[in-house]
Tab-separated table of C-alpha atoms and ligand atoms in Angstrom:
chain	number	residue	atom	x	y	z
B	18	MET	CA	144.167	109.049	-24.212
B	19	PRO	CA	142.608	111.616	-26.083
B	20	GLY	CA	140.407	113.816	-23.804
B	21	ALA	CA	141.356	112.487	-20.562
B	22	PHE	CA	143.824	113.962	-18.074
B	23	GLU	CA	147.455	112.586	-17.497
B	24	GLY	CA	146.751	109.159	-15.641
B	25	GLU	CA	143.200	109.029	-16.172
B	26	THR	CA	141.967	105.509	-17.762
B	27	VAL	CA	138.637	107.014	-18.554
B	28	THR	CA	137.026	110.187	-19.985
B	29	ARG	CA	134.950	112.249	-17.856
B	30	ARG	CA	131.962	111.981	-20.766
B	31	ARG	CA	132.502	108.889	-20.858
B	32	PHE	CA	132.060	108.178	-17.226
B	33	MET	CA	129.080	110.561	-17.032
B	34	THR	CA	127.436	108.180	-19.931
B	35	GLY	CA	128.269	105.059	-18.198
B	36	SER	CA	126.649	106.160	-14.607
B	37	ALA	CA	123.664	107.663	-16.289
B	38	HIS	CA	123.057	104.072	-17.921
B	39	ALA	CA	123.725	102.645	-14.848
B	40	ALA	CA	121.323	104.555	-13.004
B	41	GLY	CA	118.945	104.154	-15.428
B	42	ALA	CA	118.821	100.450	-15.563
B	43	ILE	CA	118.513	100.343	-11.777
B	44	ALA	CA	115.199	102.166	-12.176
B	45	ALA	CA	113.726	100.582	-14.781
B	46	SER	CA	114.746	97.341	-12.936
B	47	ALA	CA	113.128	98.766	-9.932
B	48	PHE	CA	109.849	98.607	-11.814
B	49	ALA	CA	110.342	95.628	-14.138
B	50	LEU	CA	111.613	93.057	-12.052
B	51	PRO	CA	108.644	93.106	-9.224
B	52	ALA	CA	106.010	93.476	-12.434
B	53	LEU	CA	107.790	90.182	-14.055
B	54	GLY	CA	107.733	88.312	-10.263
B	55	PHE	CA	103.714	88.544	-9.889
B	56	ALA	CA	103.750	87.638	-13.838
B	57	VAL	CA	105.120	84.575	-13.686
B	58	GLY	CA	105.400	83.783	-10.099
B	59	PRO	CA	102.247	81.958	-9.897
B	60	VAL	CA	103.329	79.236	-12.774
B	61	PHE	CA	105.691	77.455	-10.269
B	62	GLU	CA	103.296	77.688	-7.289
B	63	ARG	CA	101.920	74.089	-6.153
B	64	HIS	CA	98.681	73.382	-6.922
B	65	HIS	CA	97.478	70.933	-4.517
B	66	GLU	CA	94.682	69.106	-6.010
B	67	SER	CA	92.117	68.636	-2.748
B	68	TRP	CA	88.681	67.124	-2.911
B	69	GLN	CA	86.359	67.752	0.109
B	70	ASP	CA	83.374	65.371	1.807
B	71	VAL	CA	80.109	67.274	1.549
B	72	GLY	CA	77.947	64.085	3.169
B	73	PRO	CA	76.419	60.701	2.295
B	74	THR	CA	75.491	59.740	-0.832
B	75	GLY	CA	71.860	59.347	0.969
B	76	ASP	CA	72.008	63.203	1.077
B	77	PHE	CA	71.080	64.356	-2.340
B	78	SER	CA	68.195	63.616	-4.797
B	79	GLU	CA	68.017	64.567	-8.794
B	80	THR	CA	64.919	66.551	-7.965
B	81	SER	CA	66.803	69.108	-5.950
B	82	TYR	CA	70.039	70.615	-5.049
B	83	VAL	CA	71.467	70.641	-1.243
B	84	PRO	CA	73.638	73.834	-0.407
B	85	LYS	CA	76.841	72.614	1.161
B	86	THR	CA	79.831	74.887	2.419
B	87	ILE	CA	83.038	73.968	1.027
B	88	THR	CA	86.538	75.913	1.295
B	89	ILE	CA	87.710	78.063	-1.942
B	90	VAL	CA	90.938	79.481	-0.177
B	91	ALA	CA	92.733	77.420	2.904
B	92	GLY	CA	93.898	79.693	5.873
B	93	ILE	CA	91.764	82.898	5.841
B	94	GLY	CA	88.688	81.220	7.770
B	95	GLU	CA	85.135	82.398	6.733
B	96	ALA	CA	86.021	84.523	3.852
B	97	GLY	CA	87.728	81.803	2.159
B	98	LYS	CA	84.465	79.279	2.113
B	99	SER	CA	81.736	79.346	-0.560
B	100	THR	CA	78.680	77.076	-0.851
B	101	VAL	CA	78.242	74.725	-3.641
B	102	TYR	CA	74.742	73.387	-4.665
B	103	VAL	CA	74.658	69.234	-5.128
B	104	ARG	CA	72.512	66.599	-6.505
B	105	LYS	CA	72.419	63.471	-7.996
B	106	ARG	CA	72.630	63.193	-11.809
B	107	ASN	CA	69.604	62.969	-13.658
B	108	PRO	CA	69.726	61.092	-16.694
B	109	SER	CA	67.032	62.541	-18.110
B	110	ILE	CA	67.831	65.940	-17.480
B	111	ASP	CA	71.856	65.859	-17.585
B	112	THR	CA	72.049	65.099	-21.418
B	113	LYS	CA	74.389	67.668	-22.322
B	114	GLY	CA	78.043	67.463	-21.674
B	115	PRO	CA	80.405	64.416	-20.077
B	116	GLN	CA	78.212	61.715	-18.570
B	117	ASP	CA	81.083	60.891	-16.391
B	118	LEU	CA	80.484	62.274	-12.950
B	119	GLU	CA	77.291	60.879	-11.037
B	120	TYR	CA	76.784	63.735	-8.815
B	121	ILE	CA	76.526	67.513	-9.956
B	122	ALA	CA	78.279	70.196	-7.978
B	123	ILE	CA	77.203	73.655	-8.701
B	124	SER	CA	79.418	76.845	-8.084
B	125	THR	CA	77.269	79.546	-6.773
B	126	ARG	CA	79.666	81.958	-8.530
B	127	CYS	CA	77.303	84.526	-11.093
B	128	MET	CA	79.087	84.232	-14.683
B	129	HIS	CA	78.199	87.837	-14.742
B	130	LEU	CA	80.381	90.057	-12.392
B	131	GLY	CA	80.508	87.095	-9.757
B	132	CYS	CA	78.238	87.982	-7.325
B	133	PRO	CA	76.425	84.825	-5.110
B	134	VAL	CA	73.684	83.104	-6.809
B	135	ARG	CA	70.462	81.246	-4.558
B	136	PHE	CA	69.080	78.407	-5.676
B	137	VAL	CA	65.473	79.146	-5.577
B	138	ASP	CA	63.418	75.716	-5.089
B	139	ALA	CA	60.226	76.852	-6.196
B	140	ALA	CA	61.243	78.363	-9.483
B	141	GLN	CA	63.882	75.919	-10.110
B	142	ARG	CA	66.002	78.379	-11.054
B	143	PHE	CA	69.077	80.318	-9.989
B	144	ILE	CA	69.068	83.642	-8.974
B	145	CYS	CA	71.321	86.356	-9.055
B	146	PRO	CA	70.553	89.215	-6.888
B	147	CYS	CA	72.986	91.779	-8.435
B	148	HIS	CA	71.703	92.309	-12.373
B	149	GLY	CA	68.995	89.840	-12.371
B	150	GLY	CA	71.083	87.010	-13.621
B	151	VAL	CA	68.858	83.568	-14.157
B	152	TYR	CA	69.931	80.219	-14.514
B	153	ASP	CA	67.766	76.813	-15.301
B	154	PHE	CA	68.305	73.700	-13.200
B	155	THR	CA	71.063	72.690	-14.819
B	156	GLY	CA	73.060	75.941	-14.458
B	157	GLN	CA	72.512	77.170	-17.942
B	158	VAL	CA	71.746	81.220	-18.551
B	159	VAL	CA	67.919	81.475	-18.945
B	160	GLY	CA	67.794	85.618	-18.419
B	161	GLY	CA	70.205	88.586	-17.782
B	162	PRO	CA	73.554	89.470	-18.550
B	163	PRO	CA	75.762	85.961	-17.148
B	164	VAL	CA	77.799	85.473	-20.383
B	165	ARG	CA	78.147	81.774	-19.638
B	166	PRO	CA	76.772	78.976	-17.607
B	167	LEU	CA	77.125	78.565	-13.931
B	168	ASP	CA	80.427	76.938	-13.143
B	169	ARG	CA	80.862	73.446	-11.465
B	170	PHE	CA	83.142	71.024	-9.479
B	171	TYR	CA	84.223	67.907	-10.005
B	172	THR	CA	82.642	65.300	-8.223
B	173	ARG	CA	83.511	61.675	-6.688
B	174	ILE	CA	82.389	59.060	-4.440
B	175	VAL	CA	84.768	57.355	-1.693
B	176	GLY	CA	83.082	54.778	0.424
B	177	ASP	CA	79.264	56.346	0.840
B	178	ARG	CA	80.549	60.128	0.510
B	179	VAL	CA	80.145	62.526	-1.641
B	180	GLN	CA	83.253	64.887	-2.469
B	181	ILE	CA	83.926	67.677	-4.429
B	182	GLY	CA	86.892	68.401	-6.177
B	183	ALA	CA	88.187	71.420	-8.813
B	184	ARG	CA	86.484	73.508	-10.385
B	185	TYR	CA	85.713	74.146	-14.107
B	186	SER	CA	84.182	75.621	-16.394
B	187	VAL	CA	81.630	75.041	-18.667
B	188	ASN	CA	80.472	76.770	-22.351
B	189	ARG	CA	76.408	76.686	-23.530
B	190	GLU	CA	76.960	73.135	-24.394
B	191	LEU	CA	78.125	71.969	-21.176
B	192	GLN	CA	81.519	70.821	-21.919
B	193	ARG	CA	84.573	71.257	-19.541
B	194	PHE	CA	87.002	74.146	-19.878
B	195	SER	CA	89.864	74.934	-17.173
B	196	PRO	CA	88.357	77.540	-14.832
B	197	ARG	CA	87.836	81.244	-16.120
B	198	ASP	CA	87.124	84.116	-14.438
B	199	PRO	CA	83.276	85.641	-14.719
B	200	GLY	CA	82.528	87.648	-17.866
B	201	GLU	CA	84.173	85.362	-19.913
B	202	PRO	CA	82.113	83.685	-23.050
B	203	LEU	CA	83.429	80.186	-23.784
B	204	ASP	CA	81.906	79.744	-26.950
B	205	GLY	CA	82.787	80.201	-30.522
B	206	ILE	CA	85.906	82.288	-30.380
B	207	GLY	CA	85.274	83.361	-26.860
B	208	GLN	CA	87.439	80.286	-25.589
B	209	TYR	CA	90.346	81.417	-27.185
B	210	LEU	CA	90.113	85.102	-26.110
B	211	TYR	CA	89.908	84.253	-22.988
B	212	PRO	CA	92.211	81.494	-22.099
B	213	SER	CA	92.691	79.987	-18.713
B	214	ARG	CA	95.295	81.357	-16.346
B	215	PRO	CA	97.466	79.967	-13.885
B	216	THR	CA	96.265	83.088	-11.184
B	217	ILE	CA	92.372	81.450	-11.659
B	218	ARG	CA	91.614	79.448	-8.818
B	219	LYS	CA	88.449	78.257	-7.280
F	318	FES	S1	76.728	89.296	-10.796
F	318	FES	FE1	74.909	88.355	-11.463
F	318	FES	S2	74.013	88.998	-12.776
F	318	FES	FE2	75.564	90.575	-12.593
């Protein structure tokens, strides 16, 4: 073979080039494979739909919210729990969005940057302590920087008990969308600019 010594089957130049390419490929895959795994892995995770009991139907009225604690992330104790505000649907107020749920469950995650909001009964408002976000009785933004109404949870009645299901997001018309992160508007082209991702959980 030209360029090779007697008995050699590959030239040194070709051997060195091949070695450099192999080392480059190994180095690149050391970065690329873990990143690919993190990006694609959640798609294959099994999401268990779970319903959580928050009390008998008689606990809730149409005129105010009752705070209840539910588990958002299982297996991490208190850190995985969150407050959800629950009330009975009021047909004279709840005129927007789907009318299929008899109970309204509002998430306490502010839709600006995610601080926990609190329902102030005297003002009939949800107030965010971080940057002055204010939401009305139905969770619609009436002041401050939040970009969309407060998220909600599916509800259902089993026997005489109210149960809370998965979280969903809403736009200004209170139409349902799969869950989005805080800071992601859903009106107009917002729903396309911020598509739901498999890593978004409750
Ligand atoms: S996080 Fe609620 S207003 Fe900023």
